[in-house]
Amino acid sequence: GSLLATAAALGAVGTRRAGLLVLAAGALLLAHATKETSLVLVPISLGWLAVERWSSRAPGSFPRFAVTYLAINLVAAAAFVVLRWSYAPLAVAEGTYTRAYTLDLGVVGPALFRISAWIVRDFAFLLPLLSFAVLSPRGDGSPARRLIGYASVWMVGWLVVFLPWPATFEYYLLPFAFGAAVLAGFVVGDVWTARGRPHPATRRRFARGVLVASGVLWLVAVANATADARVQLTVDRANADLVDFLAGLPAGSRVVLNTAVNEYVAELPMHLSLIKGRPDIAVEHVTRAASDRSPSANVFVVTTEVANRPWPTVRVAPDQPLIEGGPATANEPGPGRPDRVYRAARQARLIEIGIHRLLCRVAVSPLVEPGYCPGDRGVFDWQVFSYGWRVHRLGTARRDG
């Protein structure tokens, strides 16, 4: 929104121009207040200003977009800093999430490996295109070359901002993918033009080779994206099946989640209460339930079951059970033996092309994430991914008298 409003403001005058600039600054302020990582737009806009300086014919001739967008970014960032300083109860480094944001090498190094693996896995088709853009004769600041520079600065910025973070998920690359789409679009246009007759034979052959190589690598990305989609749909369907089952539990039941602490602990009760109309069902984490020895007649322990999970892929939040060996070892709140009342899983056949695993052979050992380099899988892997849940009902509490 801020990009579109800024671009539109350059062609407007008077009140309309002022309104569009306010809209652009407001969109950026909203972005900063939602995700602090969007502050990376300040150094990105500085990079765009450098691109204009490098590509302009006349020294000191800076196109208005780069200057305007930098000014809007500075205003929005300053407003965000003031508002946060005035109203936020905690400093940035003390928040629930932001305290994990660090420049420690033990965090940045593995993050660099994970991000590199994602780029190789899903964006390898950019490499031939970048080689063409770099080796082609430099222009005189043409719009296409400027936009390639803009996209490159954008992509680098949105990768660097996630390096100090201890986790890397696919959706973190959404801003990067936006810049990759712009970059690929303009370079493919140049490559397609270069394959024509007016150009020298060597350049034509180079352009055709780039198109073929990029096309093949793009198909690899499509295959992996298809696998990710199958994983996501499988997980969502299995989760929906579980919610449907839990919605039919007896009144006043307690559901104990035997998973790692994650968003499911908060979202499962919302699904049951707001969607299924069962606010009487209490949902709690296994660690809390283990410390609660109060008797209860209807306690149901929910444990996830995952097999042949590809890596990396979309986020599969529950991961592995927190308490291994089943609910009988979870210090169950009620006496008696657990009785399995539900077990269901969804499956999906996956084709994974793990070209990112080639990095495992060249990366320094401390930086390698074990999940990205499984010893039992090669570059090509065919498997049936399975994801589901099992539910055990604990023994009914005895009451005297």
CSV table of C-alpha atoms in Angstrom, one decimal:
chain,number,residue,atom,x,y,z
A,1,GLY,CA,0.0,0.0,0.0
A,2,SER,CA,2.8,2.4,0.8
A,3,LEU,CA,4.6,1.7,-2.4
A,4,LEU,CA,1.4,2.2,-4.5
A,5,ALA,CA,0.4,5.4,-2.7
A,6,THR,CA,3.9,6.9,-3.1
A,7,ALA,CA,4.0,6.1,-6.8
A,8,ALA,CA,0.5,7.6,-7.3
A,9,ALA,CA,1.5,10.7,-5.3
A,10,LEU,CA,4.3,11.5,-7.8
A,11,GLY,CA,1.7,12.1,-10.5
A,12,ALA,CA,-0.8,14.0,-8.4
A,13,VAL,CA,-0.9,17.7,-7.3
A,14,GLY,CA,-2.3,19.7,-4.5
A,15,THR,CA,-4.6,18.1,-1.9
A,16,ARG,CA,-4.6,14.7,-3.7
A,17,ARG,CA,-0.9,14.5,-3.5
A,18,ALA,CA,-0.8,15.4,0.2
A,19,GLY,CA,-3.5,12.8,0.9
A,20,LEU,CA,-1.6,10.0,-0.9
A,21,LEU,CA,1.5,10.8,1.0
A,22,VAL,CA,-0.3,10.7,4.3
A,23,LEU,CA,-1.9,7.4,3.2
A,24,ALA,CA,1.6,6.0,2.4
A,25,ALA,CA,3.0,7.1,5.8
A,26,GLY,CA,0.0,5.7,7.6
A,27,ALA,CA,0.4,2.4,5.9
A,28,LEU,CA,4.0,2.2,6.9
A,29,LEU,CA,3.2,3.2,10.5
A,30,LEU,CA,0.5,0.4,10.6
A,31,ALA,CA,3.1,-2.0,9.2
A,32,HIS,CA,5.7,-1.1,11.9
A,33,ALA,CA,3.1,-1.3,14.7
A,34,THR,CA,2.1,-4.8,13.5
A,35,LYS,CA,5.5,-6.3,12.7
A,36,GLU,CA,8.6,-4.4,13.8
A,37,THR,CA,10.7,-6.2,11.1
A,38,SER,CA,9.1,-3.8,8.6
A,39,LEU,CA,11.5,-1.2,9.8
A,40,VAL,CA,13.9,-2.7,7.4
A,41,LEU,CA,12.2,-0.6,4.8
A,42,VAL,CA,14.3,2.3,6.0
A,43,PRO,CA,17.6,0.8,4.9
A,44,ILE,CA,15.9,-0.6,1.8
A,45,SER,CA,14.8,2.9,0.8
A,46,LEU,CA,18.4,4.1,1.4
A,47,GLY,CA,19.5,1.3,-0.9
A,48,TRP,CA,17.1,2.5,-3.6
A,49,LEU,CA,18.5,5.9,-3.3
A,50,ALA,CA,22.0,4.5,-3.9
A,51,VAL,CA,20.6,2.6,-6.9
A,52,GLU,CA,19.4,5.9,-8.4
A,53,ARG,CA,22.7,7.6,-7.8
A,54,TRP,CA,24.5,4.7,-9.5
A,55,SER,CA,22.2,4.4,-12.4
A,56,SER,CA,21.5,8.1,-13.1
A,57,ARG,CA,23.3,9.8,-16.0
A,58,ALA,CA,23.7,13.2,-14.3
A,59,PRO,CA,25.4,13.1,-10.9
A,60,GLY,CA,23.1,14.5,-8.2
A,61,SER,CA,20.0,13.8,-10.2
A,62,PHE,CA,17.9,11.7,-7.8
A,63,PRO,CA,14.4,10.6,-9.1
A,64,ARG,CA,11.6,11.7,-6.9
A,65,PHE,CA,10.3,8.2,-6.0
A,66,ALA,CA,13.5,7.2,-4.1
A,67,VAL,CA,13.7,10.5,-2.2
A,68,THR,CA,10.0,10.6,-1.4
A,69,TYR,CA,9.8,7.1,-0.2
A,70,LEU,CA,12.9,7.5,2.0
A,71,ALA,CA,11.3,10.6,3.6
A,72,ILE,CA,8.0,8.8,4.2
A,73,ASN,CA,9.9,5.9,5.8
A,74,LEU,CA,11.8,8.2,8.1
A,75,VAL,CA,8.6,10.0,9.2
A,76,ALA,CA,6.7,6.7,9.8
A,77,ALA,CA,9.7,5.1,11.6
A,78,ALA,CA,10.1,8.2,13.9
A,79,ALA,CA,6.3,8.2,14.7
A,80,PHE,CA,6.5,4.5,15.5
A,81,VAL,CA,9.5,5.0,17.8
A,82,VAL,CA,7.7,7.8,19.7
A,83,LEU,CA,4.5,5.8,20.0
A,84,ARG,CA,6.2,2.7,21.3
A,85,TRP,CA,8.4,4.7,23.7
A,86,SER,CA,5.3,6.4,25.1
A,87,TYR,CA,2.8,3.5,25.3
A,88,ALA,CA,4.6,0.1,25.2
A,89,PRO,CA,5.1,-1.4,28.7
A,90,LEU,CA,8.3,-3.2,27.7
A,91,ALA,CA,11.5,-2.3,25.8
A,92,VAL,CA,11.9,-3.9,22.4
A,93,ALA,CA,14.5,-6.4,23.7
A,94,GLU,CA,12.2,-7.4,26.6
A,95,GLY,CA,9.1,-8.6,24.6
A,96,THR,CA,7.9,-12.2,24.5
A,97,TYR,CA,9.2,-12.6,20.9
A,98,THR,CA,11.7,-9.7,20.5
A,99,ARG,CA,13.9,-10.9,23.3
A,100,ALA,CA,14.9,-13.8,21.0
A,101,TYR,CA,16.1,-11.3,18.3
A,102,THR,CA,19.9,-11.3,18.6
A,103,LEU,CA,23.1,-10.8,16.6
A,104,ASP,CA,24.8,-13.7,18.3
A,105,LEU,CA,26.7,-15.9,15.9
A,106,GLY,CA,25.1,-19.0,17.3
A,107,VAL,CA,21.8,-17.7,16.0
A,108,VAL,CA,22.8,-15.8,12.9
A,109,GLY,CA,25.0,-18.7,11.5
A,110,PRO,CA,22.3,-21.4,11.5
A,111,ALA,CA,19.7,-18.9,10.3
A,112,LEU,CA,22.0,-18.1,7.3
A,113,PHE,CA,22.1,-21.8,6.5
A,114,ARG,CA,18.3,-22.2,6.8
A,115,ILE,CA,17.6,-19.2,4.7
A,116,SER,CA,20.1,-20.3,2.1
A,117,ALA,CA,18.5,-23.8,2.0
A,118,TRP,CA,15.1,-22.2,1.4
A,119,ILE,CA,16.4,-20.0,-1.3
A,120,VAL,CA,18.1,-22.9,-3.1
A,121,ARG,CA,15.0,-25.1,-2.7
A,122,ASP,CA,12.4,-22.6,-3.9
A,123,PHE,CA,14.2,-19.8,-5.8
A,124,ALA,CA,17.1,-21.6,-7.6
A,125,PHE,CA,15.5,-20.5,-10.9
A,126,LEU,CA,16.7,-16.9,-10.2
A,127,LEU,CA,20.4,-18.0,-10.5
A,128,PRO,CA,20.5,-18.2,-14.3
A,129,LEU,CA,18.5,-15.0,-14.6
A,130,LEU,CA,20.9,-13.2,-12.3
A,131,SER,CA,23.9,-14.5,-14.4
A,132,PHE,CA,22.3,-13.0,-17.5
A,133,ALA,CA,21.6,-9.7,-15.7
A,134,VAL,CA,25.2,-9.4,-14.4
A,135,LEU,CA,26.9,-10.5,-17.7
A,136,SER,CA,24.7,-8.5,-20.0
A,137,PRO,CA,26.1,-5.1,-21.2
A,138,ARG,CA,25.3,-2.4,-18.7
A,139,GLY,CA,22.7,0.1,-19.8
A,140,ASP,CA,22.4,3.8,-19.1
A,141,GLY,CA,20.0,3.7,-16.2
A,142,SER,CA,17.0,2.3,-18.1
A,143,PRO,CA,13.8,1.7,-16.1
A,144,ALA,CA,14.2,-2.1,-16.4
A,145,ARG,CA,17.7,-2.0,-15.0
A,146,ARG,CA,16.6,0.3,-12.2
A,147,LEU,CA,13.8,-2.0,-11.2
A,148,ILE,CA,16.2,-5.0,-11.2
A,149,GLY,CA,18.3,-3.0,-8.8
A,150,TYR,CA,15.3,-2.1,-6.7
A,151,ALA,CA,14.2,-5.7,-6.5
A,152,SER,CA,17.7,-6.9,-5.6
A,153,VAL,CA,18.0,-4.4,-2.7
A,154,TRP,CA,14.5,-5.3,-1.5
A,155,MET,CA,15.2,-9.1,-1.5
A,156,VAL,CA,18.6,-8.7,0.3
A,157,GLY,CA,17.0,-6.4,2.9
A,158,TRP,CA,14.2,-8.9,3.7
A,159,LEU,CA,16.6,-11.7,4.1
A,160,VAL,CA,19.0,-9.9,6.4
A,161,VAL,CA,16.3,-8.7,8.8
A,162,PHE,CA,15.5,-12.4,9.6
A,163,LEU,CA,19.1,-13.5,10.2
A,164,PRO,CA,19.0,-12.6,14.0
A,165,TRP,CA,15.9,-14.8,14.5
A,166,PRO,CA,16.2,-18.4,15.9
A,167,ALA,CA,13.5,-19.9,13.6
A,168,THR,CA,13.0,-19.8,9.8
A,169,PHE,CA,9.6,-20.6,8.3
A,170,GLU,CA,8.5,-20.5,4.7
A,171,TYR,CA,6.1,-17.6,5.1
A,172,TYR,CA,9.0,-15.4,6.2
A,173,LEU,CA,10.1,-15.4,2.6
A,174,LEU,CA,6.9,-13.8,1.3
A,175,PRO,CA,8.4,-10.3,1.1
A,176,PHE,CA,11.4,-11.8,-0.6
A,177,ALA,CA,9.1,-13.6,-3.1
A,178,PHE,CA,7.5,-10.3,-4.0
A,179,GLY,CA,10.9,-8.9,-5.0
A,180,ALA,CA,11.8,-12.2,-6.7
A,181,ALA,CA,8.7,-11.9,-8.9
A,182,VAL,CA,9.6,-8.4,-10.0
A,183,LEU,CA,13.2,-9.4,-10.7
A,184,ALA,CA,12.3,-12.5,-12.6
A,185,GLY,CA,9.7,-10.7,-14.6
A,186,PHE,CA,12.0,-8.0,-15.9
A,187,VAL,CA,15.0,-10.2,-16.5
A,188,VAL,CA,12.9,-12.8,-18.4
A,189,GLY,CA,11.6,-10.0,-20.6
A,190,ASP,CA,15.2,-9.0,-21.4
A,191,VAL,CA,16.2,-12.7,-22.0
A,192,TRP,CA,13.3,-13.3,-24.3
A,193,THR,CA,14.2,-10.2,-26.3
A,194,ALA,CA,17.9,-11.3,-26.5
A,195,ARG,CA,17.0,-14.6,-28.1
A,196,GLY,CA,15.9,-12.7,-31.2
A,197,ARG,CA,17.6,-12.3,-34.6
A,198,PRO,CA,18.9,-8.7,-34.1
A,199,HIS,CA,21.3,-9.9,-31.4
A,200,PRO,CA,24.7,-11.7,-32.0
A,201,ALA,CA,24.6,-15.5,-32.2
A,202,THR,CA,26.6,-15.9,-28.9
A,203,ARG,CA,24.1,-13.7,-27.0
A,204,ARG,CA,21.1,-15.6,-28.6
A,205,ARG,CA,22.6,-18.9,-27.5
A,206,PHE,CA,23.3,-17.6,-24.0
A,207,ALA,CA,19.7,-16.3,-23.7
A,208,ARG,CA,18.2,-19.6,-24.8
A,209,GLY,CA,20.3,-21.5,-22.4
A,210,VAL,CA,19.3,-19.2,-19.5
A,211,LEU,CA,15.6,-19.7,-20.4
A,212,VAL,CA,15.9,-23.5,-20.4
A,213,ALA,CA,17.9,-23.6,-17.2
A,214,SER,CA,15.6,-21.2,-15.4
A,215,GLY,CA,12.6,-23.1,-16.6
A,216,VAL,CA,13.8,-26.4,-15.4
A,217,LEU,CA,14.7,-25.0,-11.9
A,218,TRP,CA,11.3,-23.3,-11.8
A,219,LEU,CA,9.6,-26.7,-12.3
A,220,VAL,CA,11.7,-27.9,-9.2
A,221,ALA,CA,10.2,-25.0,-7.2
A,222,VAL,CA,6.7,-25.8,-8.4
A,223,ALA,CA,7.1,-29.5,-7.4
A,224,ASN,CA,8.2,-28.5,-3.9
A,225,ALA,CA,5.5,-25.9,-3.6
A,226,THR,CA,3.0,-28.6,-4.5
A,227,ALA,CA,4.4,-30.8,-1.8
A,228,ASP,CA,4.1,-28.0,0.7
A,229,ALA,CA,0.5,-27.4,-0.3
A,230,ARG,CA,-0.3,-31.1,0.2
A,231,VAL,CA,1.3,-31.0,3.7
A,232,GLN,CA,-0.7,-27.9,4.6
A,233,LEU,CA,-4.0,-29.4,3.5
A,234,THR,CA,-3.3,-32.7,5.2
A,235,VAL,CA,-2.5,-31.0,8.5
A,236,ASP,CA,-5.6,-28.7,8.2
A,237,ARG,CA,-7.9,-31.6,7.4
A,238,ALA,CA,-6.6,-33.8,10.3
A,239,ASN,CA,-6.9,-30.8,12.7
A,240,ALA,CA,-10.5,-30.3,11.5
A,241,ASP,CA,-11.3,-34.0,12.1
A,242,LEU,CA,-9.9,-33.7,15.7
A,243,VAL,CA,-12.0,-30.6,16.4
A,244,ASP,CA,-15.1,-32.3,15.1
A,245,PHE,CA,-14.5,-35.2,17.5
A,246,LEU,CA,-13.7,-33.1,20.5
A,247,ALA,CA,-16.9,-31.1,19.9
A,248,GLY,CA,-18.8,-34.3,20.7
A,249,LEU,CA,-17.3,-34.9,24.1
A,250,PRO,CA,-19.4,-35.0,27.3
A,251,ALA,CA,-20.3,-31.8,29.0
A,252,GLY,CA,-17.6,-30.4,31.2
A,253,SER,CA,-14.8,-32.4,29.7
A,254,ARG,CA,-11.1,-31.5,30.1
A,255,VAL,CA,-8.8,-31.8,27.0
A,256,VAL,CA,-5.1,-32.1,27.7
A,257,LEU,CA,-2.8,-31.3,24.8
A,258,ASN,CA,0.3,-33.5,24.9
A,259,THR,CA,2.3,-31.3,22.5
A,260,ALA,CA,5.0,-28.7,22.7
A,261,VAL,CA,3.8,-25.3,23.9
A,262,ASN,CA,2.5,-23.6,20.8
A,263,GLU,CA,-0.5,-21.7,19.4
A,264,TYR,CA,-2.7,-24.8,19.5
A,265,VAL,CA,-3.1,-24.4,23.3
A,266,ALA,CA,-4.8,-21.0,22.7
A,267,GLU,CA,-6.6,-21.7,19.4
A,268,LEU,CA,-8.1,-25.1,20.1
A,269,PRO,CA,-10.4,-23.7,22.9
A,270,MET,CA,-11.4,-20.9,20.6
A,271,HIS,CA,-12.4,-23.3,17.8
A,272,LEU,CA,-14.4,-25.4,20.3
A,273,SER,CA,-16.1,-22.3,21.9
A,274,LEU,CA,-16.6,-19.9,19.0
A,275,ILE,CA,-17.1,-22.3,16.1
A,276,LYS,CA,-18.5,-25.5,17.7
A,277,GLY,CA,-20.4,-23.8,20.5
A,278,ARG,CA,-18.7,-25.8,23.3
A,279,PRO,CA,-17.4,-23.3,25.8
A,280,ASP,CA,-17.9,-25.9,28.6
A,281,ILE,CA,-14.8,-27.9,27.3
A,282,ALA,CA,-11.6,-26.9,29.1
A,283,VAL,CA,-8.4,-27.1,27.1
A,284,GLU,CA,-5.0,-27.0,28.9
A,285,HIS,CA,-1.4,-28.0,28.3
A,286,VAL,CA,-0.1,-31.3,29.6
A,287,THR,CA,2.4,-29.5,31.9
A,288,ARG,CA,-0.3,-27.7,33.7
A,289,ALA,CA,-2.5,-30.8,33.8
A,290,ALA,CA,0.3,-32.8,35.3
A,291,SER,CA,0.5,-30.5,38.3
A,292,ASP,CA,-3.2,-30.4,38.9
A,293,ARG,CA,-4.3,-33.4,41.0
A,294,SER,CA,-8.0,-32.4,41.3
A,295,PRO,CA,-10.3,-35.3,40.4
A,296,SER,CA,-12.2,-35.1,37.1
A,297,ALA,CA,-14.5,-37.6,35.4
A,298,ASN,CA,-13.8,-36.8,31.8
A,299,VAL,CA,-10.2,-36.1,31.0
A,300,PHE,CA,-9.0,-36.6,27.4
A,301,VAL,CA,-5.3,-36.6,26.5
A,302,VAL,CA,-4.7,-35.5,22.9
A,303,THR,CA,-1.4,-36.5,21.2
A,304,THR,CA,-0.2,-35.9,17.7
A,305,GLU,CA,1.2,-38.5,15.3
A,306,VAL,CA,3.5,-37.5,12.4
A,307,ALA,CA,5.3,-39.8,10.0
A,308,ASN,CA,7.6,-39.0,7.0
A,309,ARG,CA,7.5,-35.3,7.4
A,310,PRO,CA,9.5,-33.5,4.7
A,311,TRP,CA,12.0,-30.9,5.8
A,312,PRO,CA,11.8,-28.0,5.3
A,313,THR,CA,8.1,-27.5,4.6
A,314,VAL,CA,5.3,-25.4,5.9
A,315,ARG,CA,5.0,-25.1,9.7
A,316,VAL,CA,3.6,-28.2,11.4
A,317,ALA,CA,3.1,-26.7,14.8
A,318,PRO,CA,2.5,-29.7,17.2
A,319,ASP,CA,5.7,-31.4,16.0
A,320,GLN,CA,6.3,-34.2,18.5
A,321,PRO,CA,4.5,-35.1,21.8
A,322,LEU,CA,5.9,-33.4,24.8
A,323,ILE,CA,5.4,-36.5,27.0
A,324,GLU,CA,6.7,-39.6,25.2
A,325,GLY,CA,5.3,-43.1,25.9
A,326,GLY,CA,1.6,-42.1,25.8
A,327,PRO,CA,-0.7,-40.4,28.3
A,328,ALA,CA,-0.2,-43.0,31.0
A,329,THR,CA,3.2,-41.4,31.7
A,330,ALA,CA,1.8,-37.9,31.8
A,331,ASN,CA,0.9,-37.9,35.5
A,332,GLU,CA,-2.7,-38.1,34.5
A,333,PRO,CA,-5.1,-36.1,36.6
A,334,GLY,CA,-7.4,-39.1,37.2
A,335,PRO,CA,-6.8,-42.7,38.3
A,336,GLY,CA,-7.3,-45.7,36.1
A,337,ARG,CA,-5.9,-46.9,32.9
A,338,PRO,CA,-6.2,-44.7,29.8
A,339,ASP,CA,-8.6,-45.9,27.1
A,340,ARG,CA,-8.1,-44.9,23.5
A,341,VAL,CA,-11.3,-43.3,22.1
A,342,TYR,CA,-10.0,-41.7,18.9
A,343,ARG,CA,-7.3,-42.3,16.4
A,344,ALA,CA,-7.3,-40.9,12.9
A,345,ALA,CA,-4.7,-39.6,10.4
A,346,ARG,CA,-4.6,-38.1,7.0
A,347,GLN,CA,-2.1,-39.0,4.3
A,348,ALA,CA,-0.6,-37.4,1.3
A,349,ARG,CA,1.8,-38.8,-1.3
A,350,LEU,CA,4.7,-36.4,-1.7
A,351,ILE,CA,7.5,-35.9,-4.3
A,352,GLU,CA,10.3,-33.9,-2.8
A,353,ILE,CA,13.2,-32.5,-4.8
A,354,GLY,CA,15.7,-31.6,-2.1
A,355,ILE,CA,18.4,-29.7,-4.0
A,356,HIS,CA,19.0,-27.7,-0.9
A,357,ARG,CA,20.6,-30.8,0.7
A,358,LEU,CA,23.6,-30.2,-1.6
A,359,LEU,CA,24.4,-27.4,0.9
A,360,CYS,CA,24.9,-29.9,3.6
A,361,ARG,CA,28.1,-31.1,1.9
A,362,VAL,CA,29.8,-27.7,1.8
A,363,ALA,CA,28.4,-26.0,5.0
A,364,VAL,CA,30.4,-25.8,8.2
A,365,SER,CA,29.2,-28.4,10.6
A,366,PRO,CA,28.1,-26.0,13.5
A,367,LEU,CA,25.8,-24.1,11.1
A,368,VAL,CA,24.0,-27.1,9.6
A,369,GLU,CA,20.4,-27.8,10.9
A,370,PRO,CA,20.0,-31.6,11.3
A,371,GLY,CA,16.5,-31.6,10.0
A,372,TYR,CA,17.6,-30.0,6.7
A,373,CYS,CA,20.2,-32.8,6.2
A,374,PRO,CA,18.6,-36.1,7.0
A,375,GLY,CA,20.8,-39.1,6.5
A,376,ASP,CA,18.1,-41.3,5.1
A,377,ARG,CA,17.0,-39.1,2.2
A,378,GLY,CA,18.6,-38.1,-1.0
A,379,VAL,CA,18.0,-35.2,-3.4
A,380,PHE,CA,14.9,-37.0,-4.8
A,381,ASP,CA,12.5,-38.6,-2.3
A,382,TRP,CA,9.1,-40.2,-2.7
A,383,GLN,CA,7.1,-40.8,0.5
A,384,VAL,CA,3.6,-40.9,2.1
A,385,PHE,CA,3.3,-38.1,4.6
A,386,SER,CA,1.0,-38.9,7.5
A,387,TYR,CA,-0.4,-36.6,10.1
A,388,GLY,CA,-3.1,-37.3,12.7
A,389,TRP,CA,-4.1,-37.4,16.3
A,390,ARG,CA,-5.0,-40.0,19.0
A,391,VAL,CA,-7.1,-39.3,22.0
A,392,HIS,CA,-7.1,-41.3,25.3
A,393,ARG,CA,-9.7,-41.0,27.9
A,394,LEU,CA,-8.2,-41.3,31.4
A,395,GLY,CA,-9.9,-43.5,34.0
A,396,THR,CA,-12.9,-42.1,35.8
A,397,ALA,CA,-12.1,-40.6,39.2
A,398,ARG,CA,-13.5,-42.5,42.1
A,399,ARG,CA,-15.6,-40.6,44.6
A,400,ASP,CA,-16.4,-42.0,48.1
A,401,GLY,CA,-19.8,-41.8,49.6
